[in-house]
PDB file of C-alpha atoms in Angstrom:
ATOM      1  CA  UNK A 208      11.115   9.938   4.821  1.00 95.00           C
ATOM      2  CA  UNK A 209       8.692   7.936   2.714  1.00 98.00           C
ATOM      3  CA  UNK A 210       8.434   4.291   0.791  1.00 98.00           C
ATOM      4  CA  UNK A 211       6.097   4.306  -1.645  1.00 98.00           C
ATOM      5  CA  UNK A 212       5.369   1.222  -3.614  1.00 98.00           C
ATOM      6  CA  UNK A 213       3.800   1.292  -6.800  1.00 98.00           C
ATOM      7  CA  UNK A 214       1.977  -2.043  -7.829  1.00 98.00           C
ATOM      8  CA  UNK A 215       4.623  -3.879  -6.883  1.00 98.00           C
ATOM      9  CA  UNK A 216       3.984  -7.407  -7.044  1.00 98.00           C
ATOM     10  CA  UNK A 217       5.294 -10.929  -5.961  1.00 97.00           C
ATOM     11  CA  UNK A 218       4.286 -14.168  -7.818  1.00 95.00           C
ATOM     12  CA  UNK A 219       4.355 -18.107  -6.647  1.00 88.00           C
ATOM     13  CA  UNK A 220       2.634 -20.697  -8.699  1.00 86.00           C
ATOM     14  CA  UNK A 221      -0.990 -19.998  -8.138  1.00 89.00           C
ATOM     15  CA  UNK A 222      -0.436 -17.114  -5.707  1.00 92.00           C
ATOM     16  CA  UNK A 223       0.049 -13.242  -5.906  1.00 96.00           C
ATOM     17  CA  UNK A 224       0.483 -10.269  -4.263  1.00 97.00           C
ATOM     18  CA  UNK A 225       0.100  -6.461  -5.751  1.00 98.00           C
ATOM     19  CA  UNK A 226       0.898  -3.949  -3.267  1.00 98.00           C
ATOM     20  CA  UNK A 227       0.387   0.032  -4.125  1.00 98.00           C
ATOM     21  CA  UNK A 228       0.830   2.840  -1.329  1.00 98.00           C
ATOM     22  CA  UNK A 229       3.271   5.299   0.745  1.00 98.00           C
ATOM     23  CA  UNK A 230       4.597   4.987   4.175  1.00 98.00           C
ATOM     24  CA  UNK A 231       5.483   7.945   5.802  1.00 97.00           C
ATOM     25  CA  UNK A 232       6.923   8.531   9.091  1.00 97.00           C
ATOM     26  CA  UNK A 233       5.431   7.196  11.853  1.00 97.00           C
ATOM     27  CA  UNK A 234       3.830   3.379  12.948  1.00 98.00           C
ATOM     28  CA  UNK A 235       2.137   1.581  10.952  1.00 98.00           C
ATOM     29  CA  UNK A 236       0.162  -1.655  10.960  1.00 98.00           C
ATOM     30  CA  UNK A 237      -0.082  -4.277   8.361  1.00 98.00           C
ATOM     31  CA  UNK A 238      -2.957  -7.074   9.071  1.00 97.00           C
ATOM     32  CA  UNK A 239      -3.640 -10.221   7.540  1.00 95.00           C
ATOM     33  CA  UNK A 240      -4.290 -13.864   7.787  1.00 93.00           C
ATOM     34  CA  UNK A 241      -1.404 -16.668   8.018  1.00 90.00           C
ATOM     35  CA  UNK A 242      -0.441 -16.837   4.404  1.00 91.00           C
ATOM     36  CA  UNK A 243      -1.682 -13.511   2.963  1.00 94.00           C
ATOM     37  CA  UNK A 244       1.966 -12.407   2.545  1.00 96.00           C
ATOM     38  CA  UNK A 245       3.077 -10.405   5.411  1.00 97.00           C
ATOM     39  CA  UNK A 246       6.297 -11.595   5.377  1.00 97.00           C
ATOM     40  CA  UNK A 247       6.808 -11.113   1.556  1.00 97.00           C
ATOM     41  CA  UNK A 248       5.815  -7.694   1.544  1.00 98.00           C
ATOM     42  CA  UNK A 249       8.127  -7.132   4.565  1.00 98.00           C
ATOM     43  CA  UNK A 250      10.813  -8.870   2.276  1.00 98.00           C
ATOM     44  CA  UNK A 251       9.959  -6.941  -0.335  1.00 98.00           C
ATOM     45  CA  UNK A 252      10.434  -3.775   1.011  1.00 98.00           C
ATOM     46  CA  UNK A 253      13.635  -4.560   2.644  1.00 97.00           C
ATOM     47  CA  UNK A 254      15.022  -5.557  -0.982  1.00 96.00           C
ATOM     48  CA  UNK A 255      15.376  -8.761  -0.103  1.00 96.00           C
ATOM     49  CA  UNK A 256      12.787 -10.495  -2.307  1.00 94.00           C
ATOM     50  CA  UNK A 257      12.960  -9.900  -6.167  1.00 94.00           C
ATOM     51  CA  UNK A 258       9.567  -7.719  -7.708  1.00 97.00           C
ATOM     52  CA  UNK A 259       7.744  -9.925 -10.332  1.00 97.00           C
ATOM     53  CA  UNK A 260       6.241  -6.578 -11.642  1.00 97.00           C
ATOM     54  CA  UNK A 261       6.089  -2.659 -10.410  1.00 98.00           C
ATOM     55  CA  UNK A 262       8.362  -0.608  -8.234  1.00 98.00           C
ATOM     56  CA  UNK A 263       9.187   0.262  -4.773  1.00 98.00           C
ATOM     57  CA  UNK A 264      10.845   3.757  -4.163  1.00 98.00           C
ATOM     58  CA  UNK A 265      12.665   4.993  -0.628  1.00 96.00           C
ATOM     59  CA  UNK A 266      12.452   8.601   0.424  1.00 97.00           C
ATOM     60  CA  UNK A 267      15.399   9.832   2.690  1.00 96.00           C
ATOM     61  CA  UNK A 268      15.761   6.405   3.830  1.00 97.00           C
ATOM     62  CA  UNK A 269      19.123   5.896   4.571  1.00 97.00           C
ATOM     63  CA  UNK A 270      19.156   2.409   7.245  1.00 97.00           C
ATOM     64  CA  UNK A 271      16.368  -0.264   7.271  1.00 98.00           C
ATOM     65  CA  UNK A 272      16.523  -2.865   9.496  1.00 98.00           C
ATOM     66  CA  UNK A 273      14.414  -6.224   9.112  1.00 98.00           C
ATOM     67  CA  UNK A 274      13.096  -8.205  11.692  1.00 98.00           C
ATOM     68  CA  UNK A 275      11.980 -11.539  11.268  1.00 96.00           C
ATOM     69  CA  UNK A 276       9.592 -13.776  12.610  1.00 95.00           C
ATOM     70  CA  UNK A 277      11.865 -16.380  13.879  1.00 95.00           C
ATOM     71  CA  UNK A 278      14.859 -14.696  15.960  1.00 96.00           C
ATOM     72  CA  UNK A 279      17.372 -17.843  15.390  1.00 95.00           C
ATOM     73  CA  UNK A 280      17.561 -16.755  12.010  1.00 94.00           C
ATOM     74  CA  UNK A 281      19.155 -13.806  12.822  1.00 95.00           C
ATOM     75  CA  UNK A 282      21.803 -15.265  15.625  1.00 97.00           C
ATOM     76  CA  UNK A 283      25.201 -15.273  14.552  1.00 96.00           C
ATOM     77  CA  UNK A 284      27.080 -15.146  18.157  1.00 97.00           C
ATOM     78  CA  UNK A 285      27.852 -18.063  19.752  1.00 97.00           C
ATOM     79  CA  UNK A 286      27.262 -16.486  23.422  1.00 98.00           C
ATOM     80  CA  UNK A 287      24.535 -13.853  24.475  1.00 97.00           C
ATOM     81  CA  UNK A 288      27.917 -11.483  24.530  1.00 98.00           C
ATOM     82  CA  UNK A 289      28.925 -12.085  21.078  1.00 97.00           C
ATOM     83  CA  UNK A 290      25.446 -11.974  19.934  1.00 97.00           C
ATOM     84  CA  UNK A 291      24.981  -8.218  21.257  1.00 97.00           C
ATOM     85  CA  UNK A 292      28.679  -7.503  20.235  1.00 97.00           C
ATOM     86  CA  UNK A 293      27.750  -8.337  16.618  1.00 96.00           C
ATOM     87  CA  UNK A 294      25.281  -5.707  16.722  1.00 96.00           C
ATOM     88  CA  UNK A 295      27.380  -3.215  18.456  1.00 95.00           C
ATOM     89  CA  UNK A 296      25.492  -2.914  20.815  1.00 94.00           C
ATOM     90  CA  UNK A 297      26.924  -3.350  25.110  1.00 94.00           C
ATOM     91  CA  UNK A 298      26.349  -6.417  26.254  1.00 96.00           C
ATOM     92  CA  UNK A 299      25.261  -5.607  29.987  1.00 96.00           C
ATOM     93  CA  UNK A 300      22.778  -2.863  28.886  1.00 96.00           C
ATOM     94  CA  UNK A 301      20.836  -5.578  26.445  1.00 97.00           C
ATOM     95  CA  UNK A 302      21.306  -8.324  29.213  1.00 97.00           C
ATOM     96  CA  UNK A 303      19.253  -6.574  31.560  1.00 96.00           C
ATOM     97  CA  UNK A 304      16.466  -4.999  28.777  1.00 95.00           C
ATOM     98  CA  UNK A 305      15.993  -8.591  27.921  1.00 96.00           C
ATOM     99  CA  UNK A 306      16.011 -10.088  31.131  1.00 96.00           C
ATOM    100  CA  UNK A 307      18.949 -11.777  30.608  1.00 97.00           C
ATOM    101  CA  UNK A 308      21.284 -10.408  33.489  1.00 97.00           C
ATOM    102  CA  UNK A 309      24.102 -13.360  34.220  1.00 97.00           C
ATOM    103  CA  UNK A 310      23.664 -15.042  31.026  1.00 97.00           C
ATOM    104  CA  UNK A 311      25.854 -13.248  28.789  1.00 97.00           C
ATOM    105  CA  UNK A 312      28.022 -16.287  28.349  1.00 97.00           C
ATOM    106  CA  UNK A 313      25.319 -18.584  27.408  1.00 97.00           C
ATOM    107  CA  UNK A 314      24.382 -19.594  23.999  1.00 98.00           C
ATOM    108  CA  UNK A 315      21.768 -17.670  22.182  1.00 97.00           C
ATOM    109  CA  UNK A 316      20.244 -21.746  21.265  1.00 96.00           C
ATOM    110  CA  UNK A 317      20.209 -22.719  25.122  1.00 97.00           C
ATOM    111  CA  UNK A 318      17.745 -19.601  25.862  1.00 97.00           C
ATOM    112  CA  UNK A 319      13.682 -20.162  25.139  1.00 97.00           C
ATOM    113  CA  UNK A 320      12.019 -19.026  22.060  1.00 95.00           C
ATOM    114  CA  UNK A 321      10.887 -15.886  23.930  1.00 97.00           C
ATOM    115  CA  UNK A 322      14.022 -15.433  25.620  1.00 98.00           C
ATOM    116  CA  UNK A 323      15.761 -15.537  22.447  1.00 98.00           C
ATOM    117  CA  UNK A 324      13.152 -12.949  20.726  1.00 98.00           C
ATOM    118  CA  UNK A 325      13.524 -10.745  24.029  1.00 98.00           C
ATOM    119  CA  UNK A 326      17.290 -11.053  23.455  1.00 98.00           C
ATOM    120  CA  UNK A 327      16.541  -9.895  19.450  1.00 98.00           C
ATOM    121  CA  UNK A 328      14.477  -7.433  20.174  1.00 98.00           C
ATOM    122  CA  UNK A 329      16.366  -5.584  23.015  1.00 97.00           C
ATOM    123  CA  UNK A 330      19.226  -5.714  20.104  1.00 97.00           C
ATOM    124  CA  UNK A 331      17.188  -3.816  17.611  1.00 97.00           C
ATOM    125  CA  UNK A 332      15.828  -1.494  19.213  1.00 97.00           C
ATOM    126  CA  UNK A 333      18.910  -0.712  20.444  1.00 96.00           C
ATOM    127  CA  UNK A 334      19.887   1.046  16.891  1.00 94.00           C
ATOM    128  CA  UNK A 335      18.013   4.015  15.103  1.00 94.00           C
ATOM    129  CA  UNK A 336      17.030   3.179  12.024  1.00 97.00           C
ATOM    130  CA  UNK A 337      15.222   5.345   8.680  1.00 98.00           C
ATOM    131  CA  UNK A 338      12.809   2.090   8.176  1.00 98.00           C
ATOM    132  CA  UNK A 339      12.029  -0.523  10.697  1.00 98.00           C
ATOM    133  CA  UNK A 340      10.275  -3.251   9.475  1.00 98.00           C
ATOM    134  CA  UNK A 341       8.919  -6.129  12.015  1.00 98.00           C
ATOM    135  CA  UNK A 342       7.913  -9.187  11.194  1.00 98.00           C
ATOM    136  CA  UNK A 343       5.061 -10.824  13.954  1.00 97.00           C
ATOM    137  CA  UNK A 344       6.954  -8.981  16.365  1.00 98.00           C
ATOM    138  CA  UNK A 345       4.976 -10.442  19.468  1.00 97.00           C
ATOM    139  CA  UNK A 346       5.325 -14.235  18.012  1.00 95.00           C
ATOM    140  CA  UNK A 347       6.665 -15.872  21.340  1.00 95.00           C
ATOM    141  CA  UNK A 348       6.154 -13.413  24.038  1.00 97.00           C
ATOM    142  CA  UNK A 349       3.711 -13.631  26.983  1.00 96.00           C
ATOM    143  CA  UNK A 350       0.977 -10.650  27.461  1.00 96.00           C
ATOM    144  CA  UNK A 351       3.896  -8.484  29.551  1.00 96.00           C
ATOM    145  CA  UNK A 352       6.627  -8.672  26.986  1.00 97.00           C
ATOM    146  CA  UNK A 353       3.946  -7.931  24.103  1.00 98.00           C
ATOM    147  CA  UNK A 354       2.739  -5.112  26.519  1.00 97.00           C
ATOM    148  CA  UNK A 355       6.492  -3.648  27.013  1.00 97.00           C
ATOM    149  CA  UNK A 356       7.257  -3.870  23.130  1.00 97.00           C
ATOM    150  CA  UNK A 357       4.164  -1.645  22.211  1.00 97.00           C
ATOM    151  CA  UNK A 358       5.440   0.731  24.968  1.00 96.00           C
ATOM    152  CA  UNK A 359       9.280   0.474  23.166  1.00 96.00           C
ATOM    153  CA  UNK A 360       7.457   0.889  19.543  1.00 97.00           C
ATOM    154  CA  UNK A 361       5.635   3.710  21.247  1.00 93.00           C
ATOM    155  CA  UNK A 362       8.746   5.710  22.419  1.00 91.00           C
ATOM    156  CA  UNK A 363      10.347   5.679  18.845  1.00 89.00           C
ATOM    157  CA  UNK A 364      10.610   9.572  17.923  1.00 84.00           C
ATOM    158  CA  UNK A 365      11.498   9.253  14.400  1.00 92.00           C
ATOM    159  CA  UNK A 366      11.229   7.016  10.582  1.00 97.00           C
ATOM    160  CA  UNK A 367       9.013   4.542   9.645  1.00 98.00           C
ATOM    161  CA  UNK A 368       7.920   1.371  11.502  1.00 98.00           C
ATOM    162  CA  UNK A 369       6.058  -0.796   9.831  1.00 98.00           C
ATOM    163  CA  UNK A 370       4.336  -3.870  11.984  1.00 98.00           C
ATOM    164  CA  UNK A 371       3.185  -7.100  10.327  1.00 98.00           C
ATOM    165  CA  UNK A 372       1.325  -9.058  12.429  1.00 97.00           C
ATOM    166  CA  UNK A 373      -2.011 -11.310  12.930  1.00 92.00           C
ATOM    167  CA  UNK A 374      -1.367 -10.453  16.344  1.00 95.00           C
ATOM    168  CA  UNK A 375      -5.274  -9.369  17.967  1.00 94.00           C
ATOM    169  CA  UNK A 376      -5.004  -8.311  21.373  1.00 94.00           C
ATOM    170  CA  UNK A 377      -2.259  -6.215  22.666  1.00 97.00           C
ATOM    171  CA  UNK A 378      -0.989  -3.894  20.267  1.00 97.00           C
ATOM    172  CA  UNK A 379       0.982  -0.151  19.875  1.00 97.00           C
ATOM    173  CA  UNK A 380      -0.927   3.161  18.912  1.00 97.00           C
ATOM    174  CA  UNK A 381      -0.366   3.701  15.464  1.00 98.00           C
ATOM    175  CA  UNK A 382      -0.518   6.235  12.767  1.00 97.00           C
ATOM    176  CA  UNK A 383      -2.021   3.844   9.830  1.00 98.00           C
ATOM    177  CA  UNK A 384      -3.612   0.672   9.641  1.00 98.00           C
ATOM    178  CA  UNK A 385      -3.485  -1.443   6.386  1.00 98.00           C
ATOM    179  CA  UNK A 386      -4.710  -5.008   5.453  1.00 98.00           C
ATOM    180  CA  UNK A 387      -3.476  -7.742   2.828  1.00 98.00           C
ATOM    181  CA  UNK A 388      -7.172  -8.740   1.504  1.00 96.00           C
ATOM    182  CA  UNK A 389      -7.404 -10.827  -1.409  1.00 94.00           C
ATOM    183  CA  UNK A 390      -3.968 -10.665  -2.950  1.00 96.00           C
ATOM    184  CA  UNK A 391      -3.907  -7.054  -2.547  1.00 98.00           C
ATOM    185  CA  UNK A 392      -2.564  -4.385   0.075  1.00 98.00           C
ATOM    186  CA  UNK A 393      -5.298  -2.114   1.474  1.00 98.00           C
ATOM    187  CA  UNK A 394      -4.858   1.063   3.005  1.00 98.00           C
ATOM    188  CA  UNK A 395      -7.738   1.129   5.305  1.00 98.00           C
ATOM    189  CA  UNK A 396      -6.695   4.688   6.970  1.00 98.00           C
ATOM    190  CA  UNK A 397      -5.678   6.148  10.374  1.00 98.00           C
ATOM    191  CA  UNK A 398      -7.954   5.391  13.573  1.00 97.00           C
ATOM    192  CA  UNK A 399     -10.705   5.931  14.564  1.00 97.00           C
ATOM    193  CA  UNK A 400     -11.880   6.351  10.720  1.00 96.00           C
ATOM    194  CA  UNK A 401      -9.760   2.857   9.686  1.00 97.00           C
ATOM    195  CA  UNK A 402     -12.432   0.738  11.557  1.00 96.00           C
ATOM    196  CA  UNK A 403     -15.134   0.737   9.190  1.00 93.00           C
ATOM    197  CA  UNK A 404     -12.922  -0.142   6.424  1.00 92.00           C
ATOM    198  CA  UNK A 405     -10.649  -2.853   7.910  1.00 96.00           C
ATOM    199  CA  UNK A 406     -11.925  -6.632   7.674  1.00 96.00           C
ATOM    200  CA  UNK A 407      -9.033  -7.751  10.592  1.00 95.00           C
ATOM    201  CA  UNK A 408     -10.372  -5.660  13.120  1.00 96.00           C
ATOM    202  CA  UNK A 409      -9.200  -6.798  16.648  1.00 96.00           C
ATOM    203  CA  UNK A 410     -12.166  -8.484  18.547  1.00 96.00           C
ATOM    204  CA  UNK A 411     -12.292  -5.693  21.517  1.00 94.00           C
ATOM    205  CA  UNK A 412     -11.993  -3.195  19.772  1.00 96.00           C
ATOM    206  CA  UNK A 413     -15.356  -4.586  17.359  1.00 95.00           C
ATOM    207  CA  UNK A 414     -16.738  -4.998  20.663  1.00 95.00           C
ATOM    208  CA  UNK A 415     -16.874  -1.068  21.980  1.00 95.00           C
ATOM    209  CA  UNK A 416     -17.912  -0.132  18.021  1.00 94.00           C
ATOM    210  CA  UNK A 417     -20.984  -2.876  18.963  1.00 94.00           C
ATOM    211  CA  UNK A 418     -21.527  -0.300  22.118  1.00 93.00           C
ATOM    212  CA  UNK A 419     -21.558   2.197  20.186  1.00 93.00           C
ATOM    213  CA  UNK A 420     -18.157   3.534  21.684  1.00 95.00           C
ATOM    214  CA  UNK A 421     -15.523   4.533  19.190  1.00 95.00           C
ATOM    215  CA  UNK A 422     -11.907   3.943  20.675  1.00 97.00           C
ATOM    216  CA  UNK A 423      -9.147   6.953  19.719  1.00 97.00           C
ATOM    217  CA  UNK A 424      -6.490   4.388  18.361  1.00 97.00           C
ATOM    218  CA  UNK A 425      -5.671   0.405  18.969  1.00 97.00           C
ATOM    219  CA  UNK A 426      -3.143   0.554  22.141  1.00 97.00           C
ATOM    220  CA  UNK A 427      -4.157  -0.820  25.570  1.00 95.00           C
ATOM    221  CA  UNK A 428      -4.464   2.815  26.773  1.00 96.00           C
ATOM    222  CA  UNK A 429      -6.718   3.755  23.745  1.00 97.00           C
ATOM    223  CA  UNK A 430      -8.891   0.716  24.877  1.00 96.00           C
ATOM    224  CA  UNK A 431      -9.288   1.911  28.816  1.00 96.00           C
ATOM    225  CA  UNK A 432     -10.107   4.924  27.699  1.00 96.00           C
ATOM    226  CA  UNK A 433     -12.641   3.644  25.385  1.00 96.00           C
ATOM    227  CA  UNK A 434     -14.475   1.928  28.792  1.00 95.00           C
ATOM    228  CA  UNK A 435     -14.624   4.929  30.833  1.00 94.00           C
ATOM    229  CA  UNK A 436     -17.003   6.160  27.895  1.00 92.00           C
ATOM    230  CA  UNK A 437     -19.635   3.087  27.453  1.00 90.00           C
ATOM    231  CA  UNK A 438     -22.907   4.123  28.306  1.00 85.00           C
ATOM    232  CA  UNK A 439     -24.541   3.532  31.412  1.00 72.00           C
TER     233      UNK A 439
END
């Protein structure tokens, strides 16, 4: 399975985006600032925003699933029950991943913006799909839900997951790290070697570099080990 995209490019007014590389199977991450165009290259390779120039091509991909920032846009159940039912997925089962147990005949707009992105969540990852592509996946949960979906990201045996995110704290191991820098996707390589090439480089892990301490990947685990190895 692969997605390669070949200077494919999106165009607004006075902004731009050009995008060249291939995704193969595995997780990968996708850093930026607000308003570099995350979300349109997530778009973009879900075929849901028209290419002003270029090309994107799919390998063996055969299901893609989107997720978006903002879960509401994605309800179309009127309960918790319905919501799950629309996704074919058993209502119980995703009650209780999301924390949600009793609640199944509530309405997915009477639940919090985290419960709701729990309730999202627990609903895609409930499928397999070829080509996952997540859009500021921890937007709205605390530190243990952000901690939980690394370790559900983590657990995913097969295809491509693609993470876009600004998120800087608690994130998954994963197989390549890329940035959006000036217009322009960058792939900045797989950890440990991505670090000296990638300009959105999560505070602690800048930190252990500073101590001369090189962590393996990007996950909370990666990072403890990282501390059992400072000097002195």
């Amino acid at each position: 399975m692969k997605i390669t995209l070949d200077r494919a490019s999106a165009v607004r007014d006075h902004w731009s985006l050009v995008a060249s590389g291939m995704f193969d199977e595995g997780v990968h991450l996708v850093s930026g600032n607000t308003g570099s165009g995350k979300s349109t290259l997530a778009l973009m390779m879900a075929g849901l925003f028209p290419l002003s120039g270029g090309d994107i091509a799919k390998g063996e991909i055969t299901s893609c699933m989107l997720s978006l920032q903002f879960p509401e846009l994605h309800v179309t159940g009127r309960t918790v029950a319905e919501e799950c039912a629309s996704w074919g997925a058993p209502a119980g089962e995703i009650a209780m991943a999301a924390g949600l147990t009793g609640r199944e005949d509530s309405s997915p707009f009477s639940l919090s913006r985290g419960e709701l992105k729990r309730l999202h969540l627990a609903c895609v990852f409930s499928k397999d799909y070829d080509l996952l592509l997540l859009d500021e996946p921890f937007s709205s949960l605390d530190c243990r839900e952000k901690t939980k979906l690394c370790t559900t990201i983590g657990r995913k045996a097969r295809g491509i997951t693609i993470i876009f995110t600004h998120e800087q704290e608690i994130l998954p191991r994963v197989h390549r790290i890329w940035e959006i820098e000036k217009g322009r996707l960058v792939d900045c390589g797989s950890p440990p070697d991505a670090y000296g090439h990638w300009h959105h480089i999560p505070p602690p892990v800048k930190r252990f570099m500073e101590l001369g301490v090189k962590p393996g990947n990007i996950s909370s685990e990666d990072l403890r080990e990282a501390a059992c190895r400072i000097p002195g």
